[in-house]
Tab-separated table of C-alpha atoms in Angstrom:
chain	number	residue	atom	x	y	z
A	1	UNK	CA	-12.226	6.782	9.207
A	2	UNK	CA	-9.379	7.149	6.719
A	3	UNK	CA	-6.758	9.821	7.177
A	4	UNK	CA	-7.153	11.127	3.617
A	5	UNK	CA	-10.554	12.119	2.252
A	6	UNK	CA	-11.778	11.005	-1.150
A	7	UNK	CA	-15.261	11.049	-2.671
A	8	UNK	CA	-16.940	7.669	-2.491
A	9	UNK	CA	-17.709	7.599	-6.186
A	10	UNK	CA	-17.231	9.382	-9.488
A	11	UNK	CA	-18.434	8.543	-12.949
A	12	UNK	CA	-17.821	9.500	-16.523
A	13	UNK	CA	-18.536	8.434	-20.072
A	14	UNK	CA	-15.984	6.860	-22.389
A	15	UNK	CA	-13.655	9.479	-23.822
A	16	UNK	CA	-14.368	11.998	-21.069
A	17	UNK	CA	-11.973	13.146	-18.349
A	18	UNK	CA	-12.527	12.830	-14.616
A	19	UNK	CA	-10.632	14.109	-11.592
A	20	UNK	CA	-10.505	12.476	-8.186
A	21	UNK	CA	-9.489	14.730	-5.279
A	22	UNK	CA	-7.686	13.547	-2.162
A	23	UNK	CA	-7.689	15.923	0.780
A	24	UNK	CA	-5.343	15.699	3.727
A	25	UNK	CA	-3.551	18.095	6.029
A	26	UNK	CA	-0.197	19.813	6.263
A	27	UNK	CA	1.154	16.747	8.114
A	28	UNK	CA	0.635	14.541	5.088
A	29	UNK	CA	-0.446	15.667	1.589
A	30	UNK	CA	0.280	19.336	2.163
A	31	UNK	CA	3.727	18.702	3.556
A	32	UNK	CA	4.952	15.885	1.340
A	33	UNK	CA	5.965	15.181	-2.227
A	34	UNK	CA	5.386	11.479	-1.558
A	35	UNK	CA	1.791	11.324	-2.724
A	36	UNK	CA	0.755	8.257	-4.718
A	37	UNK	CA	-2.287	6.861	-6.460
A	38	UNK	CA	-3.361	3.245	-6.860
A	39	UNK	CA	-5.889	1.470	-9.045
A	40	UNK	CA	-7.551	-1.642	-7.680
A	41	UNK	CA	-9.818	-4.012	-9.552
A	42	UNK	CA	-12.025	-6.396	-7.546
A	43	UNK	CA	-10.094	-9.268	-6.027
A	44	UNK	CA	-6.734	-7.864	-7.127
A	45	UNK	CA	-3.875	-6.124	-5.391
A	46	UNK	CA	-3.564	-2.377	-5.829
A	47	UNK	CA	-1.518	-1.164	-8.793
A	48	UNK	CA	0.682	1.917	-8.547
A	49	UNK	CA	-0.437	4.540	-11.073
A	50	UNK	CA	1.249	7.731	-9.827
A	51	UNK	CA	4.090	8.359	-7.369
A	52	UNK	CA	5.723	11.523	-6.064
A	53	UNK	CA	2.593	13.545	-6.884
A	54	UNK	CA	2.849	13.428	-10.657
A	55	UNK	CA	5.216	10.680	-11.807
A	56	UNK	CA	4.032	7.653	-13.761
A	57	UNK	CA	5.709	4.270	-13.358
A	58	UNK	CA	6.886	2.621	-16.543
A	59	UNK	CA	3.977	1.021	-18.366
A	60	UNK	CA	1.229	3.264	-16.964
A	61	UNK	CA	-0.749	5.097	-19.626
A	62	UNK	CA	-0.163	8.821	-20.011
A	63	UNK	CA	-3.932	9.220	-19.705
A	64	UNK	CA	-3.278	9.152	-15.968
A	65	UNK	CA	-1.850	12.287	-14.393
A	66	UNK	CA	-1.418	13.628	-10.890
A	67	UNK	CA	-1.138	17.033	-9.297
A	68	UNK	CA	-1.252	18.734	-5.929
A	69	UNK	CA	-2.339	22.078	-4.577
A	70	UNK	CA	-2.018	22.784	-0.878
A	71	UNK	CA	-3.518	19.924	1.118
A	72	UNK	CA	-5.327	18.393	-1.865
A	73	UNK	CA	-3.887	16.009	-4.409
A	74	UNK	CA	-5.731	15.051	-7.569
A	75	UNK	CA	-5.737	12.198	-10.033
A	76	UNK	CA	-6.994	12.971	-13.519
A	77	UNK	CA	-7.885	10.288	-16.024
A	78	UNK	CA	-8.399	11.511	-19.565
A	79	UNK	CA	-9.969	9.624	-22.452
A	80	UNK	CA	-11.888	7.317	-20.113
A	81	UNK	CA	-11.975	3.685	-21.138
A	82	UNK	CA	-14.075	0.816	-19.867
A	83	UNK	CA	-11.037	-0.840	-18.267
A	84	UNK	CA	-10.480	2.243	-16.100
A	85	UNK	CA	-13.518	1.248	-14.043
A	86	UNK	CA	-12.002	0.383	-10.657
A	87	UNK	CA	-11.424	1.665	-7.148
A	88	UNK	CA	-8.769	4.381	-6.806
A	89	UNK	CA	-6.826	5.142	-3.653
A	90	UNK	CA	-4.491	7.976	-2.787
A	91	UNK	CA	-1.715	7.693	-0.231
A	92	UNK	CA	0.784	10.026	1.344
A	93	UNK	CA	3.800	10.028	3.581
A	94	UNK	CA	2.784	11.341	6.993
A	95	UNK	CA	4.547	12.559	10.091
A	96	UNK	CA	1.788	11.404	12.465
A	97	UNK	CA	1.696	7.952	14.099
A	98	UNK	CA	2.630	5.992	11.001
A	99	UNK	CA	4.606	6.426	7.816
A	100	UNK	CA	1.985	6.116	5.069
A	101	UNK	CA	-1.718	6.922	5.164
A	102	UNK	CA	-4.325	6.038	2.572
A	103	UNK	CA	-7.554	7.549	1.400
A	104	UNK	CA	-10.840	5.712	1.735
A	105	UNK	CA	-11.056	4.980	-1.975
A	106	UNK	CA	-13.139	6.265	-4.875
A	107	UNK	CA	-15.191	3.964	-7.058
A	108	UNK	CA	-14.918	5.047	-10.699
A	109	UNK	CA	-17.796	3.998	-12.897
A	110	UNK	CA	-17.458	4.294	-16.660
A	111	UNK	CA	-20.986	4.803	-17.929
B	1	UNK	CA	10.224	-9.054	-13.314
B	2	UNK	CA	9.743	-8.747	-9.572
B	3	UNK	CA	7.247	-11.142	-8.033
B	4	UNK	CA	6.107	-11.462	-4.455
B	5	UNK	CA	4.436	-14.713	-3.386
B	6	UNK	CA	2.663	-14.781	-0.049
B	7	UNK	CA	1.947	-17.795	2.121
B	8	UNK	CA	0.407	-18.426	5.492
B	9	UNK	CA	-2.811	-19.518	7.200
B	10	UNK	CA	-6.115	-17.907	6.399
B	11	UNK	CA	-7.643	-18.552	9.810
B	12	UNK	CA	-6.203	-17.499	13.163
B	13	UNK	CA	-7.825	-17.832	16.572
B	14	UNK	CA	-8.307	-14.768	18.783
B	15	UNK	CA	-5.333	-14.026	21.072
B	16	UNK	CA	-3.002	-16.094	18.890
B	17	UNK	CA	-0.264	-14.895	16.519
B	18	UNK	CA	-0.808	-14.199	12.824
B	19	UNK	CA	2.221	-15.285	10.762
B	20	UNK	CA	2.689	-14.643	7.052
B	21	UNK	CA	5.619	-14.964	4.663
B	22	UNK	CA	6.385	-13.242	1.382
B	23	UNK	CA	8.896	-14.805	-1.007
B	24	UNK	CA	10.587	-12.344	-3.342
B	25	UNK	CA	11.910	-13.065	-6.820
B	26	UNK	CA	13.500	-10.627	-9.245
B	27	UNK	CA	14.908	-8.463	-6.427
B	28	UNK	CA	16.658	-9.064	-3.134
B	29	UNK	CA	15.240	-8.300	0.277
B	30	UNK	CA	18.628	-6.807	1.190
B	31	UNK	CA	18.487	-4.302	-1.693
B	32	UNK	CA	19.980	-1.264	0.022
B	33	UNK	CA	17.754	1.154	-1.874
B	34	UNK	CA	14.364	-0.543	-1.430
B	35	UNK	CA	12.075	-1.143	1.536
B	36	UNK	CA	9.581	-3.938	2.136
B	37	UNK	CA	6.232	-3.305	3.744
B	38	UNK	CA	3.159	-5.087	4.992
B	39	UNK	CA	-0.190	-3.453	4.274
B	40	UNK	CA	-3.657	-4.711	5.088
B	41	UNK	CA	-7.110	-3.947	3.748
B	42	UNK	CA	-10.512	-4.441	5.299
B	43	UNK	CA	-13.960	-3.017	4.506
B	44	UNK	CA	-14.184	-1.326	7.891
B	45	UNK	CA	-10.659	0.146	8.108
B	46	UNK	CA	-9.630	0.472	4.458
B	47	UNK	CA	-5.972	0.265	3.511
B	48	UNK	CA	-3.550	0.407	6.445
B	49	UNK	CA	0.217	0.469	6.299
B	50	UNK	CA	1.511	-1.767	9.111
B	51	UNK	CA	5.262	-1.484	8.892
B	52	UNK	CA	8.399	-2.119	6.909
B	53	UNK	CA	11.912	-3.476	6.995
B	54	UNK	CA	14.884	-2.291	4.988
B	55	UNK	CA	18.641	-2.710	4.787
B	56	UNK	CA	21.080	0.195	4.849
B	57	UNK	CA	24.317	-1.415	6.024
B	58	UNK	CA	22.181	-2.861	8.819
B	59	UNK	CA	18.508	-3.754	9.194
B	60	UNK	CA	15.916	-1.207	10.214
B	61	UNK	CA	12.207	-1.432	10.986
B	62	UNK	CA	9.417	1.121	11.115
B	63	UNK	CA	6.001	0.253	12.484
B	64	UNK	CA	2.671	2.022	12.615
B	65	UNK	CA	1.905	3.220	16.119
B	66	UNK	CA	-1.423	1.417	16.275
B	67	UNK	CA	0.277	-2.019	15.952
B	68	UNK	CA	3.711	-1.164	17.308
B	69	UNK	CA	3.421	-3.299	20.436
B	70	UNK	CA	2.207	-6.395	18.559
B	71	UNK	CA	4.086	-6.476	15.252
B	72	UNK	CA	7.380	-7.912	14.068
B	73	UNK	CA	8.631	-7.766	10.483
B	74	UNK	CA	11.749	-9.697	9.612
B	75	UNK	CA	13.819	-10.383	6.530
B	76	UNK	CA	15.371	-13.769	5.796
B	77	UNK	CA	18.185	-13.234	3.322
B	78	UNK	CA	18.851	-16.955	2.898
B	79	UNK	CA	15.308	-17.449	1.588
B	80	UNK	CA	14.965	-13.937	0.130
B	81	UNK	CA	11.708	-13.381	1.925
B	82	UNK	CA	10.107	-11.212	4.523
B	83	UNK	CA	7.762	-12.212	7.274
B	84	UNK	CA	5.028	-10.677	9.372
B	85	UNK	CA	4.053	-11.635	12.880
B	86	UNK	CA	1.114	-9.961	14.578
B	87	UNK	CA	0.512	-11.055	18.151
B	88	UNK	CA	-2.657	-11.164	20.236
B	89	UNK	CA	-4.992	-10.835	17.297
B	90	UNK	CA	-8.657	-9.909	17.612
B	91	UNK	CA	-11.490	-9.991	15.065
B	92	UNK	CA	-10.505	-6.385	14.226
B	93	UNK	CA	-7.370	-7.818	12.603
B	94	UNK	CA	-9.438	-9.672	10.018
B	95	UNK	CA	-8.278	-8.336	6.662
B	96	UNK	CA	-6.496	-9.050	3.415
B	97	UNK	CA	-2.783	-8.750	4.104
B	98	UNK	CA	-0.332	-7.695	1.401
B	99	UNK	CA	3.426	-7.510	1.212
B	100	UNK	CA	4.691	-4.731	-1.025
B	101	UNK	CA	7.921	-3.196	-2.299
B	102	UNK	CA	8.832	0.461	-1.867
B	103	UNK	CA	11.295	0.877	-4.743
B	104	UNK	CA	14.358	3.130	-4.844
B	105	UNK	CA	12.831	5.608	-7.257
B	106	UNK	CA	9.527	6.106	-5.445
B	107	UNK	CA	9.734	6.788	-1.721
B	108	UNK	CA	6.705	5.614	0.226
B	109	UNK	CA	4.988	4.270	-2.868
B	110	UNK	CA	4.486	0.584	-3.548
B	111	UNK	CA	5.162	-0.671	-7.046
B	112	UNK	CA	5.018	-4.424	-6.495
B	113	UNK	CA	2.512	-6.291	-4.351
B	114	UNK	CA	1.935	-9.834	-3.269
B	115	UNK	CA	-1.287	-11.520	-4.249
B	116	UNK	CA	-2.855	-10.879	-0.856
B	117	UNK	CA	-3.815	-13.295	1.902
B	118	UNK	CA	-7.276	-13.149	3.424
B	119	UNK	CA	-6.836	-13.689	7.159
B	120	UNK	CA	-9.879	-14.260	9.321
B	121	UNK	CA	-9.600	-14.051	13.089
B	122	UNK	CA	-12.223	-16.335	14.560
B	123	UNK	CA	-12.543	-19.173	17.020
């Protein structure tokens, strides 16, 4: 059981927007600015899409945005494209038993 | 362009030691503003951060509690690489193992990853 909770799947049509929530506790998401999001295509390593809640690394499309409210962080993808279909994981700094915890992943299907 | 190239065996026997290396190019393992982690991924346990090493005038390590008694992460500055050793492995340690960089501008986020090494623990 992952420390951070994500829905198993979400879907959307090309051009639409979707939001993926990531729920933790006040010992991780709620108490940290170090919340990140990763995109992973099958057989590939994860790719950093968002760090520090809402910052995009150089080269990541501005269609990807992040936010946080209380113990829940969110990744929003606007203008869905076929290549966005992938697994998405959130992560957070934590004060309990380890340094970084991950969510269980959300499979995004572009219809 | 930072690249991280992993190497090591894909099959380890139960009770033995898992050993992996990660050669870094485009950055230095002794970068005093970065940290270098090992992360694994399995269908049953998902993504798990295992530990990290970093240099701030001297070397430091942090390890996840659940592997703390079995894990060693080292940096080899002469080869510009980091290594992972995980002792007394069981089938539960079967996973894809990744090395990853935690860059200066993004604490506890990982912007560069190795290609991954599938490690199976089986006799």
